[in-house]
Amino acid sequence: MTAYDPDNIFTKIIEGEIPCHKVYEDNETLAFMDIMPQSQGHTLVIPKSGSRNLLDADPAVLADLIQKTRTVAAAVMKATGADGFRIMQFNEAPAGQTVFHLHFHIIPIYEGVPLKPHAGEAADHTALGALAAKIRGAF
Ligand code: AMP
């Protein structure tokens, strides 16, 4: 597998070089709105330490990340009132990975509402900001 390359957009978000609609942050983890959401409330959870995907991640980082993902998912569910959610995680480009820094997708599911395509259409930034604030308020 190709080695982790720290020159990726999520590293820039962690380092504050580019903005994000943040919903959660601690020493190990950052969660923010996906700018091309597949559904209302689509959120990404990433470790601050770098790995390309699931296979090169430190097991201790992974163990922490899945617990943080659960915490964030609970807040996303509370804030959106979704009927369910999917956790997605892609490994390598043929599997759909487009950003090569490990991340879990939290994708709320609304009964009868089809998901939008993966990494498809950019959402309105004002709406994303309002949603992020609502999720922050749901922890
Ligand atoms: P993946 O295809 O699993 O690597 O997912 C990468 C996700 O990151 C996609 O769902 C994109 O919509 C999302 N994304 C790309 N750039 C940004 C960004 N600057 N801020 C938030 N989400 C992003």
mmCIF file of N, CA, C and O and ligand atoms in Angstrom, residues 9-10 13 18-21 32-38 42 44 88-91 95-101 103 105 117-121 125 128, ligand 1:
data_model
loop_
_atom_site.group_PDB
_atom_site.id
_atom_site.type_symbol
_atom_site.label_atom_id
_atom_site.label_comp_id
_atom_site.label_asym_id
_atom_site.label_seq_id
_atom_site.Cartn_x
_atom_site.Cartn_y
_atom_site.Cartn_z
ATOM 1 N N ILE A 9 -5.880 17.242 2.167
ATOM 2 C CA ILE A 9 -6.771 18.330 2.591
ATOM 3 C C ILE A 9 -7.177 18.199 4.066
ATOM 4 O O ILE A 9 -7.376 19.209 4.751
ATOM 5 N N PHE A 10 -7.257 16.968 4.581
ATOM 6 C CA PHE A 10 -7.673 16.821 5.983
ATOM 7 C C PHE A 10 -6.553 17.263 6.932
ATOM 8 O O PHE A 10 -6.832 17.813 8.000
ATOM 9 N N ILE A 13 -6.937 20.866 7.201
ATOM 10 C CA ILE A 13 -8.063 21.207 8.090
ATOM 11 C C ILE A 13 -7.620 21.060 9.546
ATOM 12 O O ILE A 13 -7.871 21.954 10.374
ATOM 13 N N ILE A 18 -7.051 25.396 6.260
ATOM 14 C CA ILE A 18 -8.300 25.630 5.537
ATOM 15 C C ILE A 18 -9.465 25.411 6.512
ATOM 16 O O ILE A 18 -9.355 24.622 7.439
ATOM 17 N N PRO A 19 -10.558 26.145 6.325
ATOM 18 C CA PRO A 19 -11.651 26.101 7.308
ATOM 19 C C PRO A 19 -12.507 24.840 7.195
ATOM 20 O O PRO A 19 -12.482 24.135 6.175
ATOM 21 N N CYS A 20 -13.221 24.573 8.273
ATOM 22 C CA CYS A 20 -14.221 23.504 8.229
ATOM 23 C C CYS A 20 -15.372 23.917 9.148
ATOM 24 O O CYS A 20 -15.228 24.823 9.962
ATOM 25 N N HIS A 21 -16.498 23.242 8.993
ATOM 26 C CA HIS A 21 -17.638 23.427 9.904
ATOM 27 C C HIS A 21 -17.501 22.368 10.989
ATOM 28 O O HIS A 21 -17.991 21.240 10.850
ATOM 29 N N PHE A 32 -16.188 17.125 11.537
ATOM 30 C CA PHE A 32 -16.677 18.314 10.812
ATOM 31 C C PHE A 32 -17.643 17.875 9.716
ATOM 32 O O PHE A 32 -17.688 16.694 9.335
ATOM 33 N N MET A 33 -18.394 18.856 9.206
ATOM 34 C CA MET A 33 -19.389 18.554 8.177
ATOM 35 C C MET A 33 -18.706 18.204 6.856
ATOM 36 O O MET A 33 -17.744 18.874 6.448
ATOM 37 N N ASP A 34 -19.212 17.182 6.191
ATOM 38 C CA ASP A 34 -18.770 16.880 4.824
ATOM 39 C C ASP A 34 -19.331 17.961 3.904
ATOM 40 O O ASP A 34 -20.538 18.266 3.959
ATOM 41 N N ILE A 35 -18.451 18.574 3.090
ATOM 42 C CA ILE A 35 -18.945 19.684 2.246
ATOM 43 C C ILE A 35 -19.765 19.197 1.044
ATOM 44 O O ILE A 35 -20.411 19.996 0.383
ATOM 45 N N MET A 36 -19.698 17.896 0.768
ATOM 46 C CA MET A 36 -20.540 17.336 -0.307
ATOM 47 C C MET A 36 -21.400 16.231 0.313
ATOM 48 O O MET A 36 -21.180 15.033 0.049
ATOM 49 N N PRO A 37 -22.343 16.618 1.147
ATOM 50 C CA PRO A 37 -23.059 15.622 1.959
ATOM 51 C C PRO A 37 -23.951 14.706 1.132
ATOM 52 O O PRO A 37 -24.606 15.151 0.195
ATOM 53 N N GLN A 38 -23.966 13.447 1.549
ATOM 54 C CA GLN A 38 -24.876 12.481 0.905
ATOM 55 C C GLN A 38 -26.263 12.562 1.511
ATOM 56 O O GLN A 38 -27.228 12.044 0.939
ATOM 57 N N HIS A 42 -24.445 14.791 7.174
ATOM 58 C CA HIS A 42 -23.270 13.951 6.851
ATOM 59 C C HIS A 42 -22.018 14.570 7.478
ATOM 60 O O HIS A 42 -21.633 15.691 7.180
ATOM 61 N N LEU A 44 -17.899 13.920 9.068
ATOM 62 C CA LEU A 44 -16.669 13.137 8.983
ATOM 63 C C LEU A 44 -15.954 13.165 10.324
ATOM 64 O O LEU A 44 -15.906 14.216 10.977
ATOM 65 N N MET A 88 -19.551 4.789 7.130
ATOM 66 C CA MET A 88 -18.858 4.319 5.929
ATOM 67 C C MET A 88 -17.381 4.676 6.041
ATOM 68 O O MET A 88 -17.006 5.646 6.692
ATOM 69 N N GLN A 89 -16.559 3.873 5.414
ATOM 70 C CA GLN A 89 -15.112 4.112 5.451
ATOM 71 C C GLN A 89 -14.514 3.424 4.236
ATOM 72 O O GLN A 89 -14.683 2.226 4.053
ATOM 73 N N PHE A 90 -13.868 4.197 3.382
ATOM 74 C CA PHE A 90 -13.378 3.687 2.097
ATOM 75 C C PHE A 90 -11.858 3.519 2.143
ATOM 76 O O PHE A 90 -11.161 4.374 2.697
ATOM 77 N N ASN A 91 -11.374 2.443 1.547
ATOM 78 C CA ASN A 91 -9.938 2.156 1.526
ATOM 79 C C ASN A 91 -9.453 2.006 0.091
ATOM 80 O O ASN A 91 -9.782 1.030 -0.573
ATOM 81 N N ALA A 95 -12.070 1.656 -4.245
ATOM 82 C CA ALA A 95 -13.173 1.439 -3.294
ATOM 83 C C ALA A 95 -13.931 2.730 -3.017
ATOM 84 O O ALA A 95 -14.888 2.736 -2.240
ATOM 85 N N GLY A 96 -13.493 3.834 -3.611
ATOM 86 C CA GLY A 96 -14.206 5.098 -3.433
ATOM 87 C C GLY A 96 -13.482 6.118 -2.583
ATOM 88 O O GLY A 96 -13.984 7.222 -2.392
ATOM 89 N N GLN A 97 -12.286 5.779 -2.065
ATOM 90 C CA GLN A 97 -11.565 6.758 -1.226
ATOM 91 C C GLN A 97 -11.031 7.890 -2.101
ATOM 92 O O GLN A 97 -10.419 7.656 -3.143
ATOM 93 N N THR A 98 -11.315 9.115 -1.675
ATOM 94 C CA THR A 98 -10.855 10.286 -2.434
ATOM 95 C C THR A 98 -9.904 11.157 -1.620
ATOM 96 O O THR A 98 -9.166 11.950 -2.183
ATOM 97 N N VAL A 99 -9.953 11.045 -0.293
ATOM 98 C CA VAL A 99 -9.024 11.788 0.575
ATOM 99 C C VAL A 99 -8.256 10.742 1.376
ATOM 100 O O VAL A 99 -8.867 9.915 2.082
ATOM 101 N N PHE A 100 -6.922 10.801 1.276
ATOM 102 C CA PHE A 100 -6.107 9.701 1.790
ATOM 103 C C PHE A 100 -5.562 9.987 3.184
ATOM 104 O O PHE A 100 -4.361 9.904 3.434
ATOM 105 N N HIS A 101 -6.508 10.343 4.051
ATOM 106 C CA HIS A 101 -6.279 10.458 5.499
ATOM 107 C C HIS A 101 -7.490 9.755 6.113
ATOM 108 O O HIS A 101 -8.637 10.126 5.823
ATOM 109 N N HIS A 103 -10.696 8.365 7.681
ATOM 110 C CA HIS A 103 -11.897 9.033 8.196
ATOM 111 C C HIS A 103 -13.084 8.087 8.162
ATOM 112 O O HIS A 103 -13.187 7.223 7.301
ATOM 113 N N HIS A 105 -17.211 8.181 7.812
ATOM 114 C CA HIS A 105 -18.389 8.975 7.443
ATOM 115 C C HIS A 105 -19.530 8.580 8.377
ATOM 116 O O HIS A 105 -19.788 7.385 8.562
ATOM 117 N N PRO A 117 -25.176 11.140 -4.350
ATOM 118 C CA PRO A 117 -23.939 10.425 -4.709
ATOM 119 C C PRO A 117 -22.784 10.793 -3.774
ATOM 120 O O PRO A 117 -22.760 11.890 -3.212
ATOM 121 N N HIS A 118 -21.847 9.875 -3.636
ATOM 122 C CA HIS A 118 -20.643 10.079 -2.832
ATOM 123 C C HIS A 118 -19.775 11.175 -3.456
ATOM 124 O O HIS A 118 -19.495 11.128 -4.661
ATOM 125 N N ALA A 119 -19.372 12.156 -2.628
ATOM 126 C CA ALA A 119 -18.510 13.262 -3.083
ATOM 127 C C ALA A 119 -19.087 13.910 -4.349
ATOM 128 O O ALA A 119 -18.363 14.164 -5.316
ATOM 129 N N GLY A 120 -20.389 14.161 -4.328
ATOM 130 C CA GLY A 120 -21.076 14.702 -5.507
ATOM 131 C C GLY A 120 -21.147 16.218 -5.525
ATOM 132 O O GLY A 120 -20.252 16.906 -6.014
ATOM 133 N N GLU A 121 -22.197 16.762 -4.903
ATOM 134 C CA GLU A 121 -22.532 18.186 -5.052
ATOM 135 C C GLU A 121 -22.233 18.940 -3.745
ATOM 136 O O GLU A 121 -22.584 18.463 -2.656
ATOM 137 N N HIS A 125 -22.856 26.735 2.277
ATOM 138 C CA HIS A 125 -22.010 26.870 3.470
ATOM 139 C C HIS A 125 -22.765 27.431 4.670
ATOM 140 O O HIS A 125 -22.493 27.040 5.807
ATOM 141 N N LEU A 128 -24.643 24.551 6.106
ATOM 142 C CA LEU A 128 -23.730 23.623 6.787
ATOM 143 C C LEU A 128 -23.292 24.180 8.142
ATOM 144 O O LEU A 128 -23.195 23.457 9.120
HETATM 145 P P1 AMP B 1 -13.666 9.520 0.830
HETATM 146 O O1 AMP B 1 -14.136 9.467 -0.593
HETATM 147 O O2 AMP B 1 -14.150 8.422 1.689
HETATM 148 O O3 AMP B 1 -12.164 9.697 0.860
HETATM 149 O O4 AMP B 1 -14.357 10.791 1.451
HETATM 150 C C1 AMP B 1 -13.851 12.062 1.400
HETATM 151 C C2 AMP B 1 -14.995 12.955 1.762
HETATM 152 O O5 AMP B 1 -14.449 14.213 2.074
HETATM 153 C C3 AMP B 1 -16.015 13.167 0.649
HETATM 154 O O6 AMP B 1 -17.293 12.777 1.113
HETATM 155 C C4 AMP B 1 -15.929 14.660 0.352
HETATM 156 O O7 AMP B 1 -17.190 15.208 0.090
HETATM 157 C C5 AMP B 1 -15.335 15.201 1.623
HETATM 158 N N1 AMP B 1 -14.539 16.413 1.515
HETATM 159 C C6 AMP B 1 -13.596 16.702 0.575
HETATM 160 N N2 AMP B 1 -13.028 17.903 0.839
HETATM 161 C C7 AMP B 1 -13.609 18.361 1.977
HETATM 162 C C8 AMP B 1 -13.468 19.546 2.760
HETATM 163 N N3 AMP B 1 -12.600 20.502 2.439
HETATM 164 N N4 AMP B 1 -14.247 19.698 3.862
HETATM 165 C C9 AMP B 1 -15.147 18.734 4.190
HETATM 166 N N5 AMP B 1 -15.319 17.600 3.500
HETATM 167 C C10 AMP B 1 -14.581 17.411 2.408
#
